Short mmCIF file of C-alpha atoms in Angstrom, two decimals:
data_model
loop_
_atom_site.label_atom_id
_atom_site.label_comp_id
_atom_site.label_asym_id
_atom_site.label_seq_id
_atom_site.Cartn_x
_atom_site.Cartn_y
_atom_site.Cartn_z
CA UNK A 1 -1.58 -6.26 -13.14
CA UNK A 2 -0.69 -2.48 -13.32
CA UNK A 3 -4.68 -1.39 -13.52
CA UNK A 4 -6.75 -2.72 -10.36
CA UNK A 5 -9.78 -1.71 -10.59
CA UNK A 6 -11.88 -1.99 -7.10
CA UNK A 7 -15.55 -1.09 -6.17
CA UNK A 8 -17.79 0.40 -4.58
CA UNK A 9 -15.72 3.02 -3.79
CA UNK A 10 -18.08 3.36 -0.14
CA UNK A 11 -19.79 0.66 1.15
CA UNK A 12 -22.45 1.08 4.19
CA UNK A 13 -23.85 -2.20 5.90
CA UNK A 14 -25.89 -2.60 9.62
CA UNK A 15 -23.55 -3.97 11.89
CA UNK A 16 -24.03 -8.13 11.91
CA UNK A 17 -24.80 -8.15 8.16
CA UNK A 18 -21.58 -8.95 5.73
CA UNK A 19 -19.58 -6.73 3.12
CA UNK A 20 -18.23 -7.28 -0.16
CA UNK A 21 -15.72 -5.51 -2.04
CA UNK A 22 -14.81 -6.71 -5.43
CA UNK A 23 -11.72 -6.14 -7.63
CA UNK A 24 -10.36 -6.72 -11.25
CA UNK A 25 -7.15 -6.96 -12.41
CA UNK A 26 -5.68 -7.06 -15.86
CA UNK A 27 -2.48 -9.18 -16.03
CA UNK A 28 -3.32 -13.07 -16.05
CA UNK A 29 0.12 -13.57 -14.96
CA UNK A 30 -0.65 -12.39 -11.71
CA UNK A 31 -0.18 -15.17 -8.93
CA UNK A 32 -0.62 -13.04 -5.90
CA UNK A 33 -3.64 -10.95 -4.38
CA UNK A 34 -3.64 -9.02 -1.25
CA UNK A 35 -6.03 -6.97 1.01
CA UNK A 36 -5.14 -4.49 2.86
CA UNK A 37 -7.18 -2.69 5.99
CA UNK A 38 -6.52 1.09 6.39
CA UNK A 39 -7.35 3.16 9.61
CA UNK A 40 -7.52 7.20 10.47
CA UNK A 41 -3.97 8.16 10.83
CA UNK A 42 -2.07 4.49 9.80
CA UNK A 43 -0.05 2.77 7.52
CA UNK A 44 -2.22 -0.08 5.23
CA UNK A 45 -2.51 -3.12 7.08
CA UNK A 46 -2.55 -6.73 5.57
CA UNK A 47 -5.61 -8.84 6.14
CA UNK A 48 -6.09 -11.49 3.94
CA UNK A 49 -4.05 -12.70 0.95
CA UNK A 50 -4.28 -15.32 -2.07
CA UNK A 51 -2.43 -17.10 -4.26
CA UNK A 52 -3.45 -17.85 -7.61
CA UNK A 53 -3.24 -21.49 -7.19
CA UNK A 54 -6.35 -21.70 -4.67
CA UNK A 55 -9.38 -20.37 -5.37
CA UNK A 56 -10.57 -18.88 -1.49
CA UNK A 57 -9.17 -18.62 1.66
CA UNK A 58 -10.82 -17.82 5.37
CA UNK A 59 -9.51 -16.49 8.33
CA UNK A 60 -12.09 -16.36 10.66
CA UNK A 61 -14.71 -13.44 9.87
CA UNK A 62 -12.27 -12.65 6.66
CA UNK A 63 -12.53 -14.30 3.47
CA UNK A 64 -10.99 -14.10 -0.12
CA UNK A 65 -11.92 -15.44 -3.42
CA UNK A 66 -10.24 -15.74 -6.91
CA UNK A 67 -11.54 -16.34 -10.18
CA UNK A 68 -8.60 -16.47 -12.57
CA UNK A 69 -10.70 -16.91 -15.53
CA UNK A 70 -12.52 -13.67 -15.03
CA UNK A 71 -9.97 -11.72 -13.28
CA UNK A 72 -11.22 -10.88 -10.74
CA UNK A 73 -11.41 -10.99 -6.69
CA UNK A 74 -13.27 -10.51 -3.88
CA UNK A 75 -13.01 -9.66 0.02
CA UNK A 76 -16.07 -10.99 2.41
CA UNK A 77 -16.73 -9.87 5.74
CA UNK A 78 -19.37 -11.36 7.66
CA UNK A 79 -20.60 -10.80 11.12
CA UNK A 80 -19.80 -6.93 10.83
CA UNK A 81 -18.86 -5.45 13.70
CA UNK A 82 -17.73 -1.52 14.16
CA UNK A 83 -13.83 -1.94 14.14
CA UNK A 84 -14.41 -3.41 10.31
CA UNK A 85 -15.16 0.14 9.72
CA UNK A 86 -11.83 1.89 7.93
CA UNK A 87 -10.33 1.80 3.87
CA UNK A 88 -9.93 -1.24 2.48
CA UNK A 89 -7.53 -2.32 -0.64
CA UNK A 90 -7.13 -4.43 -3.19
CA UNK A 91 -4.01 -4.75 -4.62
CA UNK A 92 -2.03 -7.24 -7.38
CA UNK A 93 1.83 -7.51 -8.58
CA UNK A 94 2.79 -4.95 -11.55
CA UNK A 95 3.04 -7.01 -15.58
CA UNK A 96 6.23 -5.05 -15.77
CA UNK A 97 7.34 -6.63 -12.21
CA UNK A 98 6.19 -9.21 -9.86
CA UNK A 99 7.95 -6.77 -6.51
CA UNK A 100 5.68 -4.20 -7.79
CA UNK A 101 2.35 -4.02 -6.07
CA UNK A 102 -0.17 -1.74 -7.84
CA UNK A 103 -3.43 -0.74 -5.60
CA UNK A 104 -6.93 -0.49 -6.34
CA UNK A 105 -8.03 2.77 -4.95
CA UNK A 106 -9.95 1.83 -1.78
CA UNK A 107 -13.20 1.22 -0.27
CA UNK A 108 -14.10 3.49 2.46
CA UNK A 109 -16.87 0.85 4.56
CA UNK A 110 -19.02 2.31 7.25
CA UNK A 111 -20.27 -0.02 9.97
CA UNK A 112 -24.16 1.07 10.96
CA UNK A 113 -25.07 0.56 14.82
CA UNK B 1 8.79 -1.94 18.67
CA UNK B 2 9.67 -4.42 15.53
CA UNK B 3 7.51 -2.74 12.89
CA UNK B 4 8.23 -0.22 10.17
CA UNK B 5 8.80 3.25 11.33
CA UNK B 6 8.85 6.26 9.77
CA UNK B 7 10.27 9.59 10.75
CA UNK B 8 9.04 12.88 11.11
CA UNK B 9 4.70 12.09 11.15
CA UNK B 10 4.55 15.17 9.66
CA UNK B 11 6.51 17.82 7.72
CA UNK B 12 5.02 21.43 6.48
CA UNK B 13 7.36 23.13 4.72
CA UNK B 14 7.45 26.13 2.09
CA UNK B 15 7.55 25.63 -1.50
CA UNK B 16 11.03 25.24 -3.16
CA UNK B 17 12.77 23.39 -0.02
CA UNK B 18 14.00 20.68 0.20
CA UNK B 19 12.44 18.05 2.90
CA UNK B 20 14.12 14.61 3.40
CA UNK B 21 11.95 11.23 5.10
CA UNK B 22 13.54 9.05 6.96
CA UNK B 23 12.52 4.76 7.07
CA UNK B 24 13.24 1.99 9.54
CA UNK B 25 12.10 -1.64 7.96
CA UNK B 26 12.24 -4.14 9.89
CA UNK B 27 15.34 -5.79 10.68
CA UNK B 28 14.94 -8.74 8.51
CA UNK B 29 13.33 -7.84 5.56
CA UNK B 30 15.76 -7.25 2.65
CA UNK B 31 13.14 -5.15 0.36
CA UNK B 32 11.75 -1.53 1.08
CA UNK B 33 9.06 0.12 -0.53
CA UNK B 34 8.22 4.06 -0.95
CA UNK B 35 4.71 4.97 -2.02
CA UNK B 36 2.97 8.26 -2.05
CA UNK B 37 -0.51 8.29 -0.95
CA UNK B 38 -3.07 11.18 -1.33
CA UNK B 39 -6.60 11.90 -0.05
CA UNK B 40 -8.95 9.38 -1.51
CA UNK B 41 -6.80 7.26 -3.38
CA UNK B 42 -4.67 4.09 -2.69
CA UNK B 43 -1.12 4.01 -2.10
CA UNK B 44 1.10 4.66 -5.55
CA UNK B 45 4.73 2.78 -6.12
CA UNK B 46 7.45 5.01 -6.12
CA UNK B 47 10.22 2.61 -5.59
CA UNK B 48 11.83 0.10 -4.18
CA UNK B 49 15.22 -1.59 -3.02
CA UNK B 50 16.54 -4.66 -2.35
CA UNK B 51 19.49 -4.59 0.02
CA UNK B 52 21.14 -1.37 -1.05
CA UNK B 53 20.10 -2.01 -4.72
CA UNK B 54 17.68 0.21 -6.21
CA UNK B 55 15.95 -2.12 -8.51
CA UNK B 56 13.08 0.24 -9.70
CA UNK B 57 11.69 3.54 -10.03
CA UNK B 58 8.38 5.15 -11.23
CA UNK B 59 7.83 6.71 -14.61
CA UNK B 60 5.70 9.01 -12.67
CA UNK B 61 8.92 9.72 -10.37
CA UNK B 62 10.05 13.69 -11.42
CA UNK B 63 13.92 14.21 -11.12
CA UNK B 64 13.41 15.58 -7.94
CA UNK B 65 12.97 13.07 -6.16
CA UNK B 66 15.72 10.87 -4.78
CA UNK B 67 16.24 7.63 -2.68
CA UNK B 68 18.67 5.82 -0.80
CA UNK B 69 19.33 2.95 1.17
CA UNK B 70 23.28 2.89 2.50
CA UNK B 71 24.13 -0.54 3.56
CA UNK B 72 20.78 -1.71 3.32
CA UNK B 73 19.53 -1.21 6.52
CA UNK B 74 17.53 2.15 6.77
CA UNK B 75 16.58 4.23 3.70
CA UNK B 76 15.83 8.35 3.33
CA UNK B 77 13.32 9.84 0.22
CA UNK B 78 14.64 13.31 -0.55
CA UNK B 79 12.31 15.67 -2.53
CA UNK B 80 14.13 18.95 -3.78
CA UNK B 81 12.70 22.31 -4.76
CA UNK B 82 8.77 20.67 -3.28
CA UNK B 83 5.79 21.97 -5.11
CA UNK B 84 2.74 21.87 -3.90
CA UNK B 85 1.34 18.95 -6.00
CA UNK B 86 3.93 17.29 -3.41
CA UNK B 87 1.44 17.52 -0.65
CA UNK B 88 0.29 13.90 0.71
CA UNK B 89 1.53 10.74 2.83
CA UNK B 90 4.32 9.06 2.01
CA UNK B 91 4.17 5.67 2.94
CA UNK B 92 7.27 2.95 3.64
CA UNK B 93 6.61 -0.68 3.49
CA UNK B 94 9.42 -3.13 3.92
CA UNK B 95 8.86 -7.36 2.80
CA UNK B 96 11.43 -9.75 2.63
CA UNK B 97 12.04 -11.74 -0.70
CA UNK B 98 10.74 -14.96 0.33
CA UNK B 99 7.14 -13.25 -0.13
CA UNK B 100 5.50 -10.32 -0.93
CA UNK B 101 3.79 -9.03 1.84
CA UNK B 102 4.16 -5.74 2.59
CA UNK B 103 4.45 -4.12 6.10
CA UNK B 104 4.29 -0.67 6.19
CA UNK B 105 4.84 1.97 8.62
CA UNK B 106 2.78 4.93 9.41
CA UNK B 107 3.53 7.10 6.93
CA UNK B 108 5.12 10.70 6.34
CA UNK B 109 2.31 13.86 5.82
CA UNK B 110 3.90 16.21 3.80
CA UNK B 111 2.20 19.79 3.59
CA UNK B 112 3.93 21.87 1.21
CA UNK B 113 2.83 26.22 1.33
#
């Protein structure tokens, strides 16, 4: 919806152990949830993305989850490894309009050796 | 090189001229994106086309700002008179309509003096 709220705003986990960032959004209409991964110096990256008619989705170390009734969303990493490290974000379509992607405002995660 | 690209990387410029971004989407996608991205903080919508069609604009968009996309193909973001609350990356992200990923390019830093 037009407020996506995401936390925590840093995240720091030992390399091999998993992350996860949560998010909330407002508008129940919203059918569509993205993640994207942001490096030093680059454009936001996509990742992982949902639809509201599942409920999670994997790709390989990745993994989304929705729950529509509480509005909310989360990204799981397992297996960290030290390219995970960078800005991640949420993001859902706009109430006002569905081409409208409103983000959450990022969480900076820090890989530990 | 099929991805987004954005032209200049950077841009420092003096306040109260005028700077003007440039965007390459890629060649099939039908819908571009602007956002404006500063330290600490996700990307925020400025606008967006589809084809040459500009189908929306931000409330938070001042006057001086100004967008185009001739024929469709690439698009240029004009800011006139820049301030220095201008300062930040400005981001480009093209999708085409039959979902709404978005691909974005590297991004523009502005610096304004």
């Amino acid at each position: 919806g037009e407020n996506v709220e995401q936390h925590p705003s840093t995240l720091s986990v030992q390399e091999g152990d998993s992350a996860v960032i949560k998010c909330t959004y407002s508008d129940s209409a919203s059918n569509y949830f993205p993640w994207y991964k942001q490096e030093l110096g680059k454009g936001p990256q996509l990742i992982i993305d949902i639809r509201s008619n599942v409920g999670e989705k994997k790709d390989q170390r990745i993994a989304v989850t929705l729950n529509k009734t509480a509005k909310h969303f989360s990204l799981h990493i397992t297996e960290t490894q030290p390219e995970d490290s960078a800005v991640y974000f949420c993001a859902a379509p706009s109430y006002s309009s569905a081409s409208k992607i409103i983000f959450g405002s990022g969480t900076r995660l820090s890989i530990r050796p | 090189d099929t991805g987004v690209s954005q032209d200049p990387r950077h841009k420092i410029t003096k306040r109260g001229q005028n700077v003007t971004f440039r965007c390459d989407p890629i060649s099939e996608h039908n819908r571009l994106y602007w956002y404006r991205q500063t330290l600490g903080q996700g990307p925020e919508f400025l606008t967006y086309f589809q084809n040459e069609a500009q189908l929306e604009k931000s409330r938070l968009l001042s006057d001086r700002f100004s967008a185009e996309r001739p024929k469709g193909s690439f698009s240029t973001l004009e800011i006139q008179r820049t301030e220095q609350g201008d300062s930040a990356m400005y981001l480009c992200a093209s999708s085409s309509t039959a979902n709404e990923k978005l691909f974005f390019g590297s991004g523009t830093q502005l610096s304004v003096l």
